Coordinates of C-alpha atoms in Angstrom, one line a residue:
M1 CA -10.5 -23.1 -20.1
K2 CA -13.2 -25.3 -21.4
F3 CA -15.9 -23.0 -20.2
R4 CA -14.1 -20.0 -21.4
N5 CA -14.1 -21.3 -24.6
M6 CA -17.7 -22.1 -24.7
K7 CA -18.4 -18.4 -23.8
L8 CA -16.6 -17.1 -26.7
R9 CA -18.1 -19.3 -29.2
N10 CA -21.7 -18.2 -27.9
M11 CA -20.5 -14.6 -28.1
K12 CA -19.5 -15.3 -31.7
L13 CA -23.0 -16.9 -32.3
A14 CA -24.7 -14.3 -30.7
L15 CA -23.2 -11.5 -33.0
A16 CA -24.3 -13.7 -35.9
V17 CA -27.6 -13.9 -34.6
A18 CA -27.6 -10.1 -34.2
A19 CA -26.4 -9.4 -37.5
G20 CA -29.2 -11.7 -39.0
V21 CA -32.0 -10.0 -37.4
A22 CA -30.8 -6.5 -38.1
T23 CA -30.6 -7.5 -41.6
V24 CA -34.1 -8.8 -41.5
L25 CA -35.3 -5.6 -40.0
A26 CA -33.6 -3.5 -42.6
V27 CA -35.3 -5.4 -45.4
P28 CA -38.1 -3.2 -47.3
Q29 CA -41.6 -4.3 -46.6
D30 CA -42.3 -4.9 -50.2
V31 CA -39.9 -7.7 -50.7
S32 CA -41.4 -11.0 -51.7
A33 CA -42.6 -13.2 -48.7
S34 CA -40.6 -15.8 -50.0
T35 CA -37.5 -13.5 -49.0
H36 CA -38.9 -13.1 -45.6
A37 CA -39.7 -16.4 -45.0
G38 CA -36.2 -17.8 -46.1
M39 CA -34.4 -15.3 -43.8
S40 CA -36.6 -16.1 -41.0
A41 CA -35.9 -19.9 -41.4
I42 CA -31.8 -19.0 -41.1
I43 CA -32.3 -17.1 -37.8
S44 CA -34.7 -19.7 -36.2
D45 CA -32.1 -22.2 -37.3
C46 CA -29.2 -19.8 -35.1
L47 CA -31.5 -19.4 -32.4
S48 CA -32.4 -23.4 -32.0
R49 CA -28.7 -23.9 -31.5
S50 CA -28.0 -21.1 -29.2
E51 CA -27.8 -21.2 -25.5
G52 CA -28.3 -18.6 -23.0
L53 CA -29.3 -16.1 -25.5
V54 CA -32.0 -13.4 -25.1
I55 CA -33.3 -11.6 -28.3
A56 CA -35.1 -8.4 -27.4
N57 CA -36.1 -6.4 -30.6
S58 CA -33.1 -5.9 -32.4
D59 CA -30.6 -6.3 -29.8
I60 CA -29.2 -9.8 -28.5
T61 CA -26.9 -10.3 -25.2
V62 CA -25.0 -13.1 -23.6
T63 CA -26.7 -14.0 -20.6
K64 CA -23.9 -12.8 -18.1
A65 CA -25.5 -14.0 -14.8
A66 CA -24.9 -17.6 -15.9
A67 CA -21.4 -16.9 -16.7
R68 CA -20.6 -15.1 -13.5
Q69 CA -22.0 -18.2 -11.3
A70 CA -20.0 -20.5 -13.1
D71 CA -17.1 -18.6 -12.7
V72 CA -18.0 -18.7 -9.0
E73 CA -18.7 -22.3 -8.8
E74 CA -15.4 -22.9 -10.4
A75 CA -13.5 -20.8 -7.9
K76 CA -15.2 -22.7 -5.1
A77 CA -14.0 -26.1 -6.5
E78 CA -10.5 -24.9 -6.9
E79 CA -10.5 -23.6 -3.3
K80 CA -12.0 -26.8 -2.1
T81 CA -9.3 -28.9 -3.7
E82 CA -6.8 -26.7 -2.1
K83 CA -8.0 -26.9 1.2
K84 CA -8.3 -30.7 0.8
E85 CA -4.6 -30.8 -0.2
T86 CA -3.5 -28.7 2.5
K87 CA -5.3 -30.6 5.0
E88 CA -4.0 -33.9 3.9
K89 CA -0.5 -32.2 3.9
D90 CA -1.0 -31.0 7.4
E91 CA -2.1 -34.5 8.6
K92 CA 1.0 -35.9 7.4
F93 CA 4.1 -36.0 9.6
C94 CA 7.2 -35.8 7.8
G95 CA 5.6 -37.5 4.7
Y96 CA 4.0 -40.3 7.3
T97 CA 0.4 -40.8 7.3
N98 CA 0.7 -43.1 10.0
L99 CA 3.5 -42.6 11.6
G100 CA 6.1 -45.1 13.5
L101 CA 9.4 -44.2 15.1
A102 CA 12.1 -46.5 15.9
N103 CA 12.5 -46.4 19.6
V104 CA 15.9 -47.7 20.1
D105 CA 19.6 -46.8 21.3
N106 CA 21.2 -48.0 17.9
Y107 CA 19.2 -49.6 15.5
L108 CA 16.3 -51.9 14.6
N109 CA 15.9 -54.8 12.8
V110 CA 13.5 -54.8 9.6
R111 CA 12.7 -58.5 8.8
E112 CA 11.1 -60.2 5.9
K113 CA 8.4 -61.9 8.1
P114 CA 6.9 -61.4 11.4
D115 CA 9.4 -63.6 13.1
E116 CA 12.6 -63.2 14.7
S117 CA 14.4 -65.8 12.8
S118 CA 13.4 -64.4 9.5
D119 CA 16.2 -62.6 7.1
L120 CA 16.9 -59.0 7.8
V121 CA 16.0 -57.0 5.0
G122 CA 17.0 -53.6 6.6
K123 CA 17.9 -51.3 9.6
M124 CA 16.0 -48.6 11.0
P125 CA 18.5 -46.0 12.8
A126 CA 17.4 -44.5 16.0
G127 CA 14.8 -42.0 15.4
A128 CA 14.0 -43.2 12.0
G129 CA 10.6 -42.8 10.6
C130 CA 8.3 -45.3 9.0
E131 CA 4.6 -45.6 7.5
V132 CA 2.9 -48.0 9.9
Y133 CA 0.4 -50.5 7.7
D134 CA -0.9 -53.0 10.5
K135 CA 0.1 -54.8 13.4
E136 CA -0.3 -58.6 14.3
N137 CA 1.2 -60.9 16.7
G138 CA 3.6 -58.3 18.1
W139 CA 5.0 -57.0 15.3
Y140 CA 4.2 -53.9 12.6
H141 CA 4.2 -54.3 8.9
I142 CA 6.0 -51.0 8.0
K143 CA 7.7 -49.3 5.3
S144 CA 10.7 -46.9 5.8
G145 CA 12.5 -45.6 2.6
K146 CA 12.9 -48.3 0.3
V147 CA 12.6 -51.2 2.9
E148 CA 9.4 -52.8 3.6
G149 CA 9.1 -55.6 6.1
Y150 CA 8.1 -56.3 10.0
V151 CA 9.6 -54.8 13.2
S152 CA 9.1 -55.8 17.0
A153 CA 6.3 -53.6 18.0
D154 CA 8.2 -53.5 21.4
Y155 CA 10.4 -50.9 19.9
L156 CA 8.4 -48.8 17.6
L157 CA 6.2 -45.9 18.9
T158 CA 3.0 -44.9 17.1
G159 CA 0.8 -42.0 17.4
D160 CA 1.3 -39.0 19.4
D161 CA 4.2 -40.8 21.3
A162 CA 6.1 -40.9 17.8
K163 CA 5.4 -37.4 16.8
K164 CA 6.4 -36.0 20.3
K165 CA 9.8 -37.9 20.1
A166 CA 10.4 -37.5 16.4
E167 CA 10.9 -33.8 17.0
K168 CA 14.3 -34.7 18.5
Y169 CA 15.2 -36.4 15.0
I170 CA 14.1 -34.2 12.4
K171 CA 16.8 -32.8 10.2
E172 CA 17.6 -30.6 7.2
V173 CA 18.7 -32.4 4.2
A174 CA 19.8 -31.7 0.8
T175 CA 18.8 -34.5 -1.6
V176 CA 21.0 -34.4 -4.8
T177 CA 18.9 -33.6 -8.1
T178 CA 21.5 -33.9 -10.6
T179 CA 23.3 -37.1 -12.1
T180 CA 26.4 -36.3 -10.2
L181 CA 27.1 -33.4 -7.7
F182 CA 30.3 -31.9 -6.8
V183 CA 31.0 -31.4 -2.9
R184 CA 33.3 -28.4 -3.1
E185 CA 36.1 -27.2 -0.7
K186 CA 34.5 -23.5 -0.6
P187 CA 30.9 -21.9 -1.7
N188 CA 32.2 -21.5 -5.1
T189 CA 32.9 -23.1 -8.6
D190 CA 36.7 -21.9 -8.6
C191 CA 37.6 -24.2 -5.6
A192 CA 38.9 -27.7 -5.5
V193 CA 36.2 -30.6 -5.5
L194 CA 36.4 -32.6 -2.5
T195 CA 34.4 -35.5 -3.7
M196 CA 31.4 -36.4 -6.2
V197 CA 28.2 -37.8 -4.6
P198 CA 25.0 -39.6 -7.2
I199 CA 21.6 -38.4 -7.5
D200 CA 19.1 -38.9 -4.8
E201 CA 21.9 -39.0 -2.0
E202 CA 21.2 -37.0 0.7
L203 CA 23.5 -34.9 2.8
A204 CA 22.9 -33.2 6.2
V205 CA 22.8 -29.7 6.0
L206 CA 24.8 -27.7 8.6
K207 CA 24.4 -24.2 7.0
T208 CA 22.8 -22.4 4.5
V209 CA 25.1 -19.8 2.2
D210 CA 24.1 -16.6 0.3
D211 CA 20.2 -17.3 0.8
G212 CA 20.4 -21.0 -0.6
A213 CA 22.8 -20.3 -3.5
W214 CA 25.2 -22.7 -1.4
Y215 CA 24.8 -25.2 1.4
K216 CA 27.4 -26.4 3.7
V217 CA 27.0 -30.1 4.1
E218 CA 28.8 -32.9 5.9
I219 CA 29.6 -36.6 4.2
D220 CA 31.6 -38.7 6.7
D221 CA 33.8 -36.9 8.6
E222 CA 34.5 -34.1 6.1
K223 CA 32.6 -30.9 5.7
G224 CA 32.1 -29.0 2.2
Y225 CA 29.8 -27.1 -0.2
V226 CA 27.3 -27.8 -2.7
S227 CA 25.3 -25.4 -5.0
G228 CA 21.5 -24.8 -4.2
D229 CA 20.7 -25.1 -7.7
Y230 CA 21.2 -29.0 -7.6
V231 CA 19.9 -29.8 -4.4
E232 CA 16.2 -30.1 -2.7
I233 CA 16.0 -29.1 0.7
S234 CA 13.4 -30.5 3.0
Q235 CA 13.1 -31.3 6.9
K236 CA 13.2 -35.4 7.1
L237 CA 13.4 -38.2 9.7
P238 CA 15.9 -40.9 9.1
K239 CA 14.9 -43.6 7.3
A240 CA 15.6 -47.3 7.1
M241 CA 18.9 -48.6 5.2
T242 CA 18.3 -51.7 3.1
I243 CA 20.5 -54.8 3.7
S244 CA 20.3 -58.4 1.9
E245 CA 22.0 -61.0 4.4
V246 CA 25.2 -62.5 2.6
K247 CA 25.0 -66.3 2.8
Y248 CA 27.4 -69.3 2.1
G249 CA 26.5 -70.7 -1.2
Q250 CA 25.9 -67.7 -3.1
G251 CA 29.4 -67.6 -4.6
V252 CA 31.0 -66.2 -1.2
S253 CA 33.1 -68.1 1.0
N254 CA 31.9 -68.6 4.8
V255 CA 35.1 -66.4 6.1
R256 CA 33.6 -63.5 4.0
V257 CA 30.1 -64.2 5.2
D258 CA 31.4 -64.4 8.6
L259 CA 33.2 -61.3 8.5
V260 CA 30.4 -59.2 7.2
Q261 CA 27.8 -60.4 9.6
Y262 CA 30.5 -59.5 12.5
A263 CA 31.0 -56.0 11.0
L264 CA 27.1 -55.5 10.9
Q265 CA 26.4 -56.3 14.4
F266 CA 28.2 -52.9 15.4
V267 CA 26.0 -51.1 13.2
G268 CA 25.0 -48.0 15.4
N269 CA 27.7 -47.9 17.8
P270 CA 29.4 -44.3 17.9
Y271 CA 32.5 -42.9 15.9
V272 CA 35.3 -41.5 17.7
W273 CA 38.1 -40.0 15.5
G274 CA 41.3 -42.2 16.5
G275 CA 38.9 -44.8 18.4
T276 CA 39.9 -48.5 18.3
S277 CA 36.8 -50.0 20.2
L278 CA 33.8 -51.4 18.1
T279 CA 31.4 -51.0 21.0
N280 CA 32.6 -47.5 22.6
G281 CA 33.8 -45.9 19.6
V282 CA 35.8 -46.1 16.5
D283 CA 36.9 -43.9 13.6
C284 CA 36.6 -45.5 9.7
S285 CA 40.2 -47.1 9.4
G286 CA 39.9 -48.2 13.2
F287 CA 36.6 -50.3 12.3
T288 CA 38.1 -51.8 9.2
M289 CA 41.5 -52.7 11.2
Q290 CA 39.5 -54.4 14.1
V291 CA 36.9 -56.3 12.3
Y292 CA 39.8 -57.8 9.9
A293 CA 42.2 -58.4 13.2
K294 CA 39.4 -61.3 13.9
Y295 CA 40.3 -63.0 10.8
G296 CA 43.8 -63.0 11.0
V297 CA 44.3 -60.0 8.8
Y298 CA 46.4 -56.9 10.5
L299 CA 45.8 -53.6 9.2
P300 CA 47.4 -50.3 9.8
H301 CA 45.2 -47.4 11.6
S302 CA 45.2 -45.7 8.5
S303 CA 43.1 -45.3 5.8
R304 CA 46.0 -44.0 3.4
A305 CA 48.1 -47.0 4.3
Q306 CA 45.5 -49.7 4.6
P307 CA 45.4 -49.9 0.3
G308 CA 49.1 -50.9 0.4
C309 CA 48.2 -54.2 2.4
G310 CA 46.2 -55.8 -0.1
R311 CA 45.3 -56.2 -3.8
R312 CA 43.6 -53.7 -5.9
I313 CA 40.6 -54.5 -7.8
S314 CA 38.2 -53.0 -9.8
A315 CA 35.0 -52.1 -8.2
S316 CA 32.7 -54.6 -10.4
E317 CA 35.2 -57.3 -9.0
A318 CA 34.2 -56.5 -5.4
Q319 CA 33.1 -59.5 -3.1
P320 CA 31.6 -59.0 0.4
G321 CA 34.7 -58.0 2.7
D322 CA 36.7 -56.4 0.3
L323 CA 37.4 -52.5 1.0
F324 CA 36.0 -49.2 -0.6
F325 CA 38.5 -46.5 -0.4
Y326 CA 37.3 -42.8 -0.5
G327 CA 38.8 -39.3 -0.4
S328 CA 39.1 -35.9 -1.8
G329 CA 40.6 -35.8 -5.5
G330 CA 43.2 -38.7 -5.3
S331 CA 44.0 -38.3 -1.7
I332 CA 42.5 -41.1 0.4
N333 CA 40.8 -40.4 3.6
H334 CA 38.1 -42.8 4.4
V335 CA 37.6 -46.9 4.1
A336 CA 34.4 -49.0 4.2
I337 CA 33.7 -52.6 4.1
Y338 CA 31.7 -53.9 1.1
I339 CA 29.2 -56.0 2.6
G340 CA 27.3 -56.9 -1.2
G341 CA 24.4 -55.8 -2.8
G342 CA 26.1 -52.5 -3.7
Q343 CA 26.4 -51.3 -0.2
V344 CA 29.3 -50.8 2.4
V345 CA 29.3 -50.8 6.2
H346 CA 31.6 -48.1 7.5
A347 CA 32.3 -45.8 10.3
S348 CA 30.9 -42.6 9.0
N349 CA 31.0 -39.6 11.2
H350 CA 29.9 -38.4 14.9
R351 CA 26.4 -37.6 13.7
D352 CA 25.5 -41.3 12.5
G353 CA 28.2 -43.4 13.9
I354 CA 28.6 -46.8 12.2
K355 CA 26.1 -47.0 9.3
I356 CA 25.1 -48.8 6.0
S357 CA 25.6 -46.6 2.9
N358 CA 25.4 -47.4 -1.1
A359 CA 29.1 -48.2 -2.0
Y360 CA 28.6 -45.4 -4.6
Y361 CA 27.2 -42.6 -2.3
R362 CA 30.7 -41.0 -3.0
T363 CA 32.9 -41.7 -5.9
P364 CA 35.4 -44.4 -4.6
I365 CA 39.1 -43.9 -5.2
C366 CA 40.0 -47.8 -5.2
V367 CA 38.8 -51.1 -4.0
V368 CA 41.1 -53.6 -2.5
S369 CA 41.0 -57.3 -1.6
Y370 CA 42.7 -58.9 1.4
L371 CA 40.9 -62.6 1.7

């Protein structure tokens, strides 16, 4: 754009100079010498300030060859930039320059420091991808999602091995791009709203409907539809989930700390509808029922019935160990254990099993305390 503006200015100047030359040539020969001298000085000044102009007799032309060459060079520069960007994109694998892949059956712990006794900062599910920074003493320094820390080198694949195995875990996800997105019962705006999810939440895509006008997605053990206008579709690997260890002395009783730590050890285990085994398979209410039973609180195996066994509180009052209930409209159909830091652990669905989520990954219906 800058070059084109410069050419326009030069052309205007050329026209002005041409007009000046024509005027001089048209002046009768008997005019005074001083008049000729004055006009010649004006033209000389114009010529001294113009570049790329060729004057031949009374005709003045802009040097087009230089302009064409500049255009060619500009096009080559743009092409080179595009090729570089394409190459960098191709060199990345699912967004990672130096891919690392969690090579575990359930979850890989991410620690604050390269030490087994260091605090947990997150967990990488099986097949989760990460950016590998460096390696020291048997530990990799990595970043996955919002989690940065260290993982044991024994459980992380890198290089071609990571890329080869990663193909098994890549999935299509819909990332919410609006403040609050409705998940609907059917692919239209006239049907019921199942739940609402916040911006940046990622939903597993099951099917594309009407050429991307709608997408069928999965949230916990429910399936619904979201508008293609409010999501961004991409191919991604799973990523680490943040976790801050709950500790006694931070305003949390030791029972709550123990309960949360007990529940977290089952992250990565399978989801089985109607199941009650924390290791071999459990559903959402079976998970909360079994975890609470260890601490002397006996809940029914039903997410709809469990709220009636405790005291309802506001979400802002929630402490680690309290339960968050979710559902469609006003009907409860899912439950999770609050672990602090705005997160919950729950038996989500067959695809994800027991996992950690943002407590507001969908709008909660109520929060209940039992401790």
